PDB file of C-alpha atoms in Angstrom:
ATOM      1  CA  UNK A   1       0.000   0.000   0.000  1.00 71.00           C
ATOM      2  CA  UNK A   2       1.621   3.446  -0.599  1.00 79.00           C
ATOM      3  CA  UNK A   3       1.993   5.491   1.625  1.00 82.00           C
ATOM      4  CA  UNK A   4       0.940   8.878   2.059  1.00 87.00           C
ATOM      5  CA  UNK A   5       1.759  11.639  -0.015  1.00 89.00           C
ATOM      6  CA  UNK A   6       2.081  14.357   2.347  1.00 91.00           C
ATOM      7  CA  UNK A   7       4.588  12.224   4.044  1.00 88.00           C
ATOM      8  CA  UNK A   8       6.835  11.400   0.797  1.00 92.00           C
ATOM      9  CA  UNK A   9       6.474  14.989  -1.216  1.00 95.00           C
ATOM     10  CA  UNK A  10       9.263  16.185   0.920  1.00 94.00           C
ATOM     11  CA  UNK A  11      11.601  13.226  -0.468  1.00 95.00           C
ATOM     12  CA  UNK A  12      10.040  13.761  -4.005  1.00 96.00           C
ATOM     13  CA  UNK A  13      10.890  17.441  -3.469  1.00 96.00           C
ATOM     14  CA  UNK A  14      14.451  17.083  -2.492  1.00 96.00           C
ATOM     15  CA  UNK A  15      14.503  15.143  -5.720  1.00 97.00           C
ATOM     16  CA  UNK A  16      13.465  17.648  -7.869  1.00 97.00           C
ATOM     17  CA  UNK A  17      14.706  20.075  -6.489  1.00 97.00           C
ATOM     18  CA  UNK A  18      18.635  18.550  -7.764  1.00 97.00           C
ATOM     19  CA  UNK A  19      17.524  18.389 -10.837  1.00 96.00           C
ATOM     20  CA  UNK A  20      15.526  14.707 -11.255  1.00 98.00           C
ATOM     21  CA  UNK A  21      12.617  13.922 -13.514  1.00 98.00           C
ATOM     22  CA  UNK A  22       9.606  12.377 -11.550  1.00 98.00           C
ATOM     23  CA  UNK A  23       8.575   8.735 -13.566  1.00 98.00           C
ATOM     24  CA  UNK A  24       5.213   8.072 -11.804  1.00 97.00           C
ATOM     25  CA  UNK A  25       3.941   5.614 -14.838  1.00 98.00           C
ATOM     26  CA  UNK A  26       4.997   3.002 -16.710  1.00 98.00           C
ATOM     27  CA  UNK A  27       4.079   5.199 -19.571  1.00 98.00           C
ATOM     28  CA  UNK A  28       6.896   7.837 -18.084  1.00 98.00           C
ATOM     29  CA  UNK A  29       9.030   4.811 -17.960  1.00 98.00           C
ATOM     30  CA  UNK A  30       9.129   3.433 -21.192  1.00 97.00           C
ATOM     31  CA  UNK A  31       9.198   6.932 -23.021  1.00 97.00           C
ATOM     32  CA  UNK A  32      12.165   7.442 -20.728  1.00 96.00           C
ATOM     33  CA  UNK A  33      13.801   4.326 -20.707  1.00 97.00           C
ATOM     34  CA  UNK A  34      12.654   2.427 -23.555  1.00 95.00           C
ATOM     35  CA  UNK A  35      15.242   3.400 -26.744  1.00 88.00           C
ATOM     36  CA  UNK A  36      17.792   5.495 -24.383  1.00 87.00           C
ATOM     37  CA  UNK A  37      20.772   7.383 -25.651  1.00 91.00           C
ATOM     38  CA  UNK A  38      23.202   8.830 -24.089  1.00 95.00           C
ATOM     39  CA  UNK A  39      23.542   8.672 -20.364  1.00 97.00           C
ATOM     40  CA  UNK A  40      20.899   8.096 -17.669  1.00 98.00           C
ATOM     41  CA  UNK A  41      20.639   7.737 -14.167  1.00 98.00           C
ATOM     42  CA  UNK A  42      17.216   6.133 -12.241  1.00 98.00           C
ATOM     43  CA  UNK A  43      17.307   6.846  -8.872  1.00 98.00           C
ATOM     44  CA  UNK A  44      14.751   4.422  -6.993  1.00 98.00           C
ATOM     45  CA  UNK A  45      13.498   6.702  -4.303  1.00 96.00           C
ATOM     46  CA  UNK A  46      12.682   5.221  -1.060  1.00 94.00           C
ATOM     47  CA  UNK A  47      10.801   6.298   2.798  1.00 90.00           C
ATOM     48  CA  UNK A  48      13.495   4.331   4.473  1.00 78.00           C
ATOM     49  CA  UNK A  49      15.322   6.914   6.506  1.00 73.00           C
ATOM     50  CA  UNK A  50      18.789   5.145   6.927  1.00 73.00           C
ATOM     51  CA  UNK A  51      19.335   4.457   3.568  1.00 81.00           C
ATOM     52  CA  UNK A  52      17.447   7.075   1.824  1.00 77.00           C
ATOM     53  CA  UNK A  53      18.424   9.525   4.292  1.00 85.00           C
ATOM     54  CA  UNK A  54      21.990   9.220   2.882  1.00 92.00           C
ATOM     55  CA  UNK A  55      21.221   8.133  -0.611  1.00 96.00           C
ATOM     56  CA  UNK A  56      19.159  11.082  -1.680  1.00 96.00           C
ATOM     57  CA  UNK A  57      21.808  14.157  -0.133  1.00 96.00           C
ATOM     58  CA  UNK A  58      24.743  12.014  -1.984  1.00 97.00           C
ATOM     59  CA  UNK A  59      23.281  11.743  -5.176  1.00 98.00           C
ATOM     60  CA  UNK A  60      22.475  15.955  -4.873  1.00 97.00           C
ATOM     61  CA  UNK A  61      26.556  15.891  -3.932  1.00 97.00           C
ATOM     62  CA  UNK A  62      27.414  13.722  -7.187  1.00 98.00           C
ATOM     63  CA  UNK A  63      25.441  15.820  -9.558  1.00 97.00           C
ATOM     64  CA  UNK A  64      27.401  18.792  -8.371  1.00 96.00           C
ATOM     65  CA  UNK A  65      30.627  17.387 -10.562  1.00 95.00           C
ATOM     66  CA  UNK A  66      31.604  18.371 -13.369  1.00 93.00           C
ATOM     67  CA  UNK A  67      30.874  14.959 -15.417  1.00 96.00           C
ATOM     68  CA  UNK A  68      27.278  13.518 -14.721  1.00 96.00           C
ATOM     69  CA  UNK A  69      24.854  11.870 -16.827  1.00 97.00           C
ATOM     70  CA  UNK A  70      22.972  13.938 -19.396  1.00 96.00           C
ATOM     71  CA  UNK A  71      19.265  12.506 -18.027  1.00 97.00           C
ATOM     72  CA  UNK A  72      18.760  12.285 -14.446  1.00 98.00           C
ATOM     73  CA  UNK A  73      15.113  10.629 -13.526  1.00 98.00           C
ATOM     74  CA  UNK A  74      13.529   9.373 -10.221  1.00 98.00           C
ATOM     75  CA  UNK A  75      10.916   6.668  -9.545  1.00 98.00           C
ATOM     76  CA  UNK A  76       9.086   5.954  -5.878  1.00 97.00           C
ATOM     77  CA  UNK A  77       9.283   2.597  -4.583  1.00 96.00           C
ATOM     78  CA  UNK A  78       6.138   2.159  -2.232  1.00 93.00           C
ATOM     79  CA  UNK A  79       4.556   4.893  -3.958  1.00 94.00           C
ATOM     80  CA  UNK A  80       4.833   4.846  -7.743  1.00 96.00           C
ATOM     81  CA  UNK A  81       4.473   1.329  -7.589  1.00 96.00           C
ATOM     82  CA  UNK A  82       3.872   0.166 -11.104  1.00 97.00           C
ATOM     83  CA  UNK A  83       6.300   2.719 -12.928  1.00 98.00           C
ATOM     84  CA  UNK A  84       8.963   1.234 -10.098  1.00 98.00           C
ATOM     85  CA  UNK A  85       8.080  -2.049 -11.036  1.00 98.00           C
ATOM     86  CA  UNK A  86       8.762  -0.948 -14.841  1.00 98.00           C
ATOM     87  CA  UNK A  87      12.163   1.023 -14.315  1.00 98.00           C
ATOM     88  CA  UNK A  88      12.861  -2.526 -12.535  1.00 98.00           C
ATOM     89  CA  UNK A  89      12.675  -4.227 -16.033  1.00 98.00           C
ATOM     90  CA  UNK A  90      15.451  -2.291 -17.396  1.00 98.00           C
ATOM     91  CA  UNK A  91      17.334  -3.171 -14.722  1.00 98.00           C
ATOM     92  CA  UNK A  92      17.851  -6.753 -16.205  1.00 96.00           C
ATOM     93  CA  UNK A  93      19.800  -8.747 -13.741  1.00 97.00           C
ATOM     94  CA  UNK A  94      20.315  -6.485 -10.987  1.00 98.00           C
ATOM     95  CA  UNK A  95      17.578  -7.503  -8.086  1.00 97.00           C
ATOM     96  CA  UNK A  96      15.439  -4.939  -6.710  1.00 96.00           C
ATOM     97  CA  UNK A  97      16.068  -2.964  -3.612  1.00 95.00           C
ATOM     98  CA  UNK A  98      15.578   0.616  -2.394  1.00 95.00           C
ATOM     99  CA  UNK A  99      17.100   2.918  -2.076  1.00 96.00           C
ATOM    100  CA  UNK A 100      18.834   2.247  -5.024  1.00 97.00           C
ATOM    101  CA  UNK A 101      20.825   3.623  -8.566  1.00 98.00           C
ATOM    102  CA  UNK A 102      20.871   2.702 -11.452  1.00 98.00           C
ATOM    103  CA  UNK A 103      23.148   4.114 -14.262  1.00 98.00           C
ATOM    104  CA  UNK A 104      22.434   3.512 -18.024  1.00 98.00           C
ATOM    105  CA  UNK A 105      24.753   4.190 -20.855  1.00 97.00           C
ATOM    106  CA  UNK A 106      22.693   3.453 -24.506  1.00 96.00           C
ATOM    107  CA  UNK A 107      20.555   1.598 -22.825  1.00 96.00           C
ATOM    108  CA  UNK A 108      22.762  -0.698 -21.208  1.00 96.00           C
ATOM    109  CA  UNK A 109      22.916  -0.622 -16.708  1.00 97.00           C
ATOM    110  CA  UNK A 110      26.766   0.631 -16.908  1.00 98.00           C
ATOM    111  CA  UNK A 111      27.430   0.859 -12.933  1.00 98.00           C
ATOM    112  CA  UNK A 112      24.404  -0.406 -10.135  1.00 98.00           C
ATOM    113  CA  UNK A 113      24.103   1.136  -6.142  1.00 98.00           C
ATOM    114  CA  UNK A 114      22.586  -1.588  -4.592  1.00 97.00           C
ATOM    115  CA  UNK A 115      20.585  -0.548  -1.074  1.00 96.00           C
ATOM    116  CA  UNK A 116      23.581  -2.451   0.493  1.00 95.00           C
ATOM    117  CA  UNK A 117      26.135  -0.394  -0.264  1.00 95.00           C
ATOM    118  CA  UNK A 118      24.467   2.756   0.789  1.00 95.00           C
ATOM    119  CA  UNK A 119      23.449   1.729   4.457  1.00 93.00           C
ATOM    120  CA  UNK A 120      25.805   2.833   6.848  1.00 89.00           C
ATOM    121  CA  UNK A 121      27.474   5.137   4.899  1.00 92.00           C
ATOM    122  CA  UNK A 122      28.462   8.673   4.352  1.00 95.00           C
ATOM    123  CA  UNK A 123      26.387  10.607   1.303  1.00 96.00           C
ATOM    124  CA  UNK A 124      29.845  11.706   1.185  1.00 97.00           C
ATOM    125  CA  UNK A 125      31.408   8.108   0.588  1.00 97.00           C
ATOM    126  CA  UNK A 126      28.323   7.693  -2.100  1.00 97.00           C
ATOM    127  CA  UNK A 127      28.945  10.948  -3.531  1.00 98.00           C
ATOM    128  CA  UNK A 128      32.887   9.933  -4.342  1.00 97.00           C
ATOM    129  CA  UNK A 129      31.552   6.194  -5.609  1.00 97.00           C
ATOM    130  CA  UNK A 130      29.112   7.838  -7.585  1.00 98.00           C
ATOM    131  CA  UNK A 131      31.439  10.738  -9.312  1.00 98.00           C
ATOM    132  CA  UNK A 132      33.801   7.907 -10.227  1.00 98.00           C
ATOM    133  CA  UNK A 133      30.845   6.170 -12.214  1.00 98.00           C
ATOM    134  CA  UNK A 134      30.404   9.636 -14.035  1.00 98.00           C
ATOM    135  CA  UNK A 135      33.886  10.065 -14.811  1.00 97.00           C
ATOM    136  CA  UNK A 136      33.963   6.330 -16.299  1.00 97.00           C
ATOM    137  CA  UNK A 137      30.982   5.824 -18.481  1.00 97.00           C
ATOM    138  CA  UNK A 138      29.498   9.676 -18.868  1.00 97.00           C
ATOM    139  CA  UNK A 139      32.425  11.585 -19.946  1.00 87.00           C
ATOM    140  CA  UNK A 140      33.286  11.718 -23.408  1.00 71.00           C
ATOM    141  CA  UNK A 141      33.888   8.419 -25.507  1.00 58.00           C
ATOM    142  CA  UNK A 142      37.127   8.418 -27.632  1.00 53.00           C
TER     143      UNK A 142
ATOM    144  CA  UNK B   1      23.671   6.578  13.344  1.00 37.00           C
ATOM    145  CA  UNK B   2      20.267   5.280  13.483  1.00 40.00           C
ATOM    146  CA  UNK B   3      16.886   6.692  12.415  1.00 49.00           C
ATOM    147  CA  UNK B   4      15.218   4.044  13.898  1.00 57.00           C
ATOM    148  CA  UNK B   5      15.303   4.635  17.696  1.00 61.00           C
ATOM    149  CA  UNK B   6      14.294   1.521  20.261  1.00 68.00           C
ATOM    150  CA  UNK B   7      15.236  -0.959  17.039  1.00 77.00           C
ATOM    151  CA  UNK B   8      18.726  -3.486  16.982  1.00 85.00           C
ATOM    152  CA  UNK B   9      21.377  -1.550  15.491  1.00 87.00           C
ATOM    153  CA  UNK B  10      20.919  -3.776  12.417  1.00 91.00           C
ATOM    154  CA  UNK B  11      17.775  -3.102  11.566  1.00 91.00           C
ATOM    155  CA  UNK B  12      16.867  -1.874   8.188  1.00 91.00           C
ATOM    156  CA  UNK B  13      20.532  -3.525   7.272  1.00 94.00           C
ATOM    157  CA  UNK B  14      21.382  -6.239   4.411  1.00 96.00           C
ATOM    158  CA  UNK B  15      23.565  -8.993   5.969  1.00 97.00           C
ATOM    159  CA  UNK B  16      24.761 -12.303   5.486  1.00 97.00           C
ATOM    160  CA  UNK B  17      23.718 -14.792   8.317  1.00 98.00           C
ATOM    161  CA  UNK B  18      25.941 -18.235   8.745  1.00 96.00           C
ATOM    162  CA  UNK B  19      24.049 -20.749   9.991  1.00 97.00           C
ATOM    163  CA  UNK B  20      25.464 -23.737  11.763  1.00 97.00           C
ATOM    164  CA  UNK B  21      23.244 -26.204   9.254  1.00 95.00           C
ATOM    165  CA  UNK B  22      23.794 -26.219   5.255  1.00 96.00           C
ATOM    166  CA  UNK B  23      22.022 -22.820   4.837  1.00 97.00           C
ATOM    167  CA  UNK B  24      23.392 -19.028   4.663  1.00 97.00           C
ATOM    168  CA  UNK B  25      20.750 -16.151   4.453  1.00 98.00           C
ATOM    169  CA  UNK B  26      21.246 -12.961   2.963  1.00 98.00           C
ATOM    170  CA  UNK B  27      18.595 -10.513   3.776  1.00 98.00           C
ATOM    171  CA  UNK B  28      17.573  -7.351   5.390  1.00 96.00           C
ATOM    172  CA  UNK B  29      17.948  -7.562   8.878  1.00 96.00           C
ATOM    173  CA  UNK B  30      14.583  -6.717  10.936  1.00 95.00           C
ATOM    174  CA  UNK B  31      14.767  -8.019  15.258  1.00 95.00           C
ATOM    175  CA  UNK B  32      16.145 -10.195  17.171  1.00 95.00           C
ATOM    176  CA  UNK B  33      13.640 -11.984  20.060  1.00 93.00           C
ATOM    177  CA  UNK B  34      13.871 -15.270  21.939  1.00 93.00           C
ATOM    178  CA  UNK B  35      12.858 -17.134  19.332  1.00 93.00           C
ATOM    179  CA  UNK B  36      15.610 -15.922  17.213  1.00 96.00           C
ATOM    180  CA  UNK B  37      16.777 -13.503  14.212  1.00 97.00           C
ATOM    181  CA  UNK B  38      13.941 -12.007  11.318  1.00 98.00           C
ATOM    182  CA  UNK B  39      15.300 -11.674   8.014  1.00 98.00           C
ATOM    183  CA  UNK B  40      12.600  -9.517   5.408  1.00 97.00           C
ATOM    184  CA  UNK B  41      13.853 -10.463   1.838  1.00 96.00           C
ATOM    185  CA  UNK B  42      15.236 -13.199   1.918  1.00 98.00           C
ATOM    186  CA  UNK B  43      17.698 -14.677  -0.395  1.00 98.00           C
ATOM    187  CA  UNK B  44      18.840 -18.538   0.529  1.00 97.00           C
ATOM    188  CA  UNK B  45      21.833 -21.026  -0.238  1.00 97.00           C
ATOM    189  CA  UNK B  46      22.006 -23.984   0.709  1.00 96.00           C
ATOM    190  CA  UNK B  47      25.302 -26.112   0.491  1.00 93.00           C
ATOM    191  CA  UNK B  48      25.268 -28.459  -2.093  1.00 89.00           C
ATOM    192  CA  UNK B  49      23.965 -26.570  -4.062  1.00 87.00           C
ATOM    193  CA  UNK B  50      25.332 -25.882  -8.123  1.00 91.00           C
ATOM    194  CA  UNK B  51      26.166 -22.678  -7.358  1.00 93.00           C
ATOM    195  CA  UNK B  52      28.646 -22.899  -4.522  1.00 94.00           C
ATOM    196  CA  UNK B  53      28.221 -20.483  -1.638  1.00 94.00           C
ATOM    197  CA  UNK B  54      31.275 -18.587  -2.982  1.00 93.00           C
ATOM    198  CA  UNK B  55      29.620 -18.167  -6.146  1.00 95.00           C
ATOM    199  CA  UNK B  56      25.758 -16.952  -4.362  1.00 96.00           C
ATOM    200  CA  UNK B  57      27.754 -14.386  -2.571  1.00 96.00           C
ATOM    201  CA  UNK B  58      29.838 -12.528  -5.137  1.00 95.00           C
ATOM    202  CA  UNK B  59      27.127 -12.826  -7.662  1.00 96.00           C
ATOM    203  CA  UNK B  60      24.810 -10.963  -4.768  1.00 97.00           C
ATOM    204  CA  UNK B  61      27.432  -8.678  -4.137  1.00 96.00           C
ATOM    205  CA  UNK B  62      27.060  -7.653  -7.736  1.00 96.00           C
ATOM    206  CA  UNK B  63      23.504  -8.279  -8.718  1.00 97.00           C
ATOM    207  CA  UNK B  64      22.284  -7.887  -5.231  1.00 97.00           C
ATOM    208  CA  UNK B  65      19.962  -9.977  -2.983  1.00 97.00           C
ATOM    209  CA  UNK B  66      17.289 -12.269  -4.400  1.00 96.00           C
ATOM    210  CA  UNK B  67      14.596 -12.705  -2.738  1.00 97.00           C
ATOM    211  CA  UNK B  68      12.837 -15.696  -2.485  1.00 96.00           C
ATOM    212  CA  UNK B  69      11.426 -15.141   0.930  1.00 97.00           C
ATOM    213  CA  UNK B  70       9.648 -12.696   2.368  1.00 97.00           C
ATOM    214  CA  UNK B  71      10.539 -13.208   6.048  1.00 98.00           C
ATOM    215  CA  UNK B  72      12.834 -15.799   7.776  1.00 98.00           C
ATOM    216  CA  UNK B  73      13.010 -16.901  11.357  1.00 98.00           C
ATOM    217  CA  UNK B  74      16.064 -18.221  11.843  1.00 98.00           C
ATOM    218  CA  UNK B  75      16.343 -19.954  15.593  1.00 97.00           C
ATOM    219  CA  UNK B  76      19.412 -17.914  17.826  1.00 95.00           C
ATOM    220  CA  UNK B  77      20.168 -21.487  18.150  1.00 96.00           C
ATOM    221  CA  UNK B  78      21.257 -21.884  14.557  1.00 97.00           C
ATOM    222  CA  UNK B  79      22.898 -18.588  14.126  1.00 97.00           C
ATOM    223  CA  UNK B  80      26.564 -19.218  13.690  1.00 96.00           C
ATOM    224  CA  UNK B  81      27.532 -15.236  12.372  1.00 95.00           C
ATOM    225  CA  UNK B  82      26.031 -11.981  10.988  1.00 96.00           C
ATOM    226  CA  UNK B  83      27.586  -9.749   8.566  1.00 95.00           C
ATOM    227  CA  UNK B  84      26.780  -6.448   7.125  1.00 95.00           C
ATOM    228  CA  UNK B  85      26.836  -7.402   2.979  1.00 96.00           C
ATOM    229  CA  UNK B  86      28.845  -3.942   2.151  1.00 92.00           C
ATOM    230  CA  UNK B  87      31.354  -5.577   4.335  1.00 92.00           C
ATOM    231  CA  UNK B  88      31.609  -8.684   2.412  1.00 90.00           C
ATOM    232  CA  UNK B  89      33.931  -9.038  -0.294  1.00 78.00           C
ATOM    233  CA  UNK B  90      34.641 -11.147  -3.225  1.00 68.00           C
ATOM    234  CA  UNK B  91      37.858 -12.161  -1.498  1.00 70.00           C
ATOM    235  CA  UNK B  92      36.171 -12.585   1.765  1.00 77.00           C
ATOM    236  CA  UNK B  93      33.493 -15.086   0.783  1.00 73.00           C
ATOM    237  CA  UNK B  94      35.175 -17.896   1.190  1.00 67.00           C
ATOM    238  CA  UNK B  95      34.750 -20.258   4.261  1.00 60.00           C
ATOM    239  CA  UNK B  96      36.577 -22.673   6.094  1.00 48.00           C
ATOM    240  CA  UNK B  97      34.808 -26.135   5.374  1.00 46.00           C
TER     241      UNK B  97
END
């Protein structure tokens, strides 16, 4: 059951608010995700304070570099539960969890945050992690 | 740092439970009671198994966890270790038989 929207706009805010496009249908996801190009990161938005908590304020920190993706889109899991369940098919192999990121390069999942590796840790430590990505697959290909 | 006052300090936490049987859980951690630890999302091996348990783990480590339970009480009895996941590594997984 989703929960409330008064509770989650402030985490959908926060997401918009660095910059992230707001998938709330499967129709959103495949226009989004379905014949990519380029570079594109899903963040899978979540409630869970100690792993969104952290998730969400290093992803705001990553985008802040100087390489980043070119598309930068959010889905709600527990919320937008039908366009998560979509973005989840593009995912391919990688199991579903949330928080979690996802980053696409021509359509292909190019580097994966599982939940996992954001609990415990610094948005700081995600941030650096997450920069790295960028500067691997979303700077420009020779 | 927890936001979840009055819980273990693993709750909410993905982590690899050694049991002293044939089975290792890898799940999200949710309480510990007397009648032992709850797992929520559940992935399972089992030893014996094709895939050998060094095999499950680094191909959770990269694909992450599997579920194929929703919740698992595993008896304090059985419980033989817990470890976070993120402190797993591929060169860690392996076990002494």
């Amino acid at each position: 059951m989703p929960y409330n929207p008064a509770l989650v706009a402030p985490m959908r805010d926060e997401m918009v608010r660095m910059g992230a496009r707001e998938l709330t249908t499967v129709t959103d996801v495949d226009a989004e995700l379905g014949d990519q190009r380029g570079t594109t990161l899903v963040f899978v938005n979540s409630v869970c304070g100690c792993a969104a908590g952290n998730a969400r304020p290093a992803l705001r920190l990553a985008l802040e570099h100087g390489v980043r993706p070119r598309n930068i889109v959010t889905v709600f899991a527990g919320q937008d539960l039908e366009a998560t369940a979509r973005a989840r098919q593009y995912f391919g192999e990688y199991q579903p969890s949330s928080p979690s990121i996802a980053l696409f390069r021509d359509g292909e999942v190019v580097h994966f945050v599982h939940r996992h590796q954001i609990e415990g840790r610094s948005p700081q430590t995600i941030a650096g992690e997450l920069t790295a990505a960028f500067e691997r697959y979303c700077g420009v290909q020779v | 740092m927890t936001f979840h006052p009055g819980h273990h300090e693993l709750h909410g936490v993905t982590v690899v439970l050694e049991t002293r049987g044939a089975r290792t859980y890898v799940g999200r951690f949710d309480s510990q009671d007397e009648s032992g630890v709850h797992l929520l999302d559940v992935g399972v091996h089992e030893a014996g198994e094709q895939q050998s348990r060094e095999e499950y783990l680094k191909r959770t480590l990269k694909f992450g966890v599997r579920a194929e339970q929703k919740h698992v009480l595993v008896p304090a009895s059985q419980v033989v270790g817990i470890t976070r996941l993120a402190d797993v590594t591929a060169e860690s997984v392996k076990r002494e038989p």
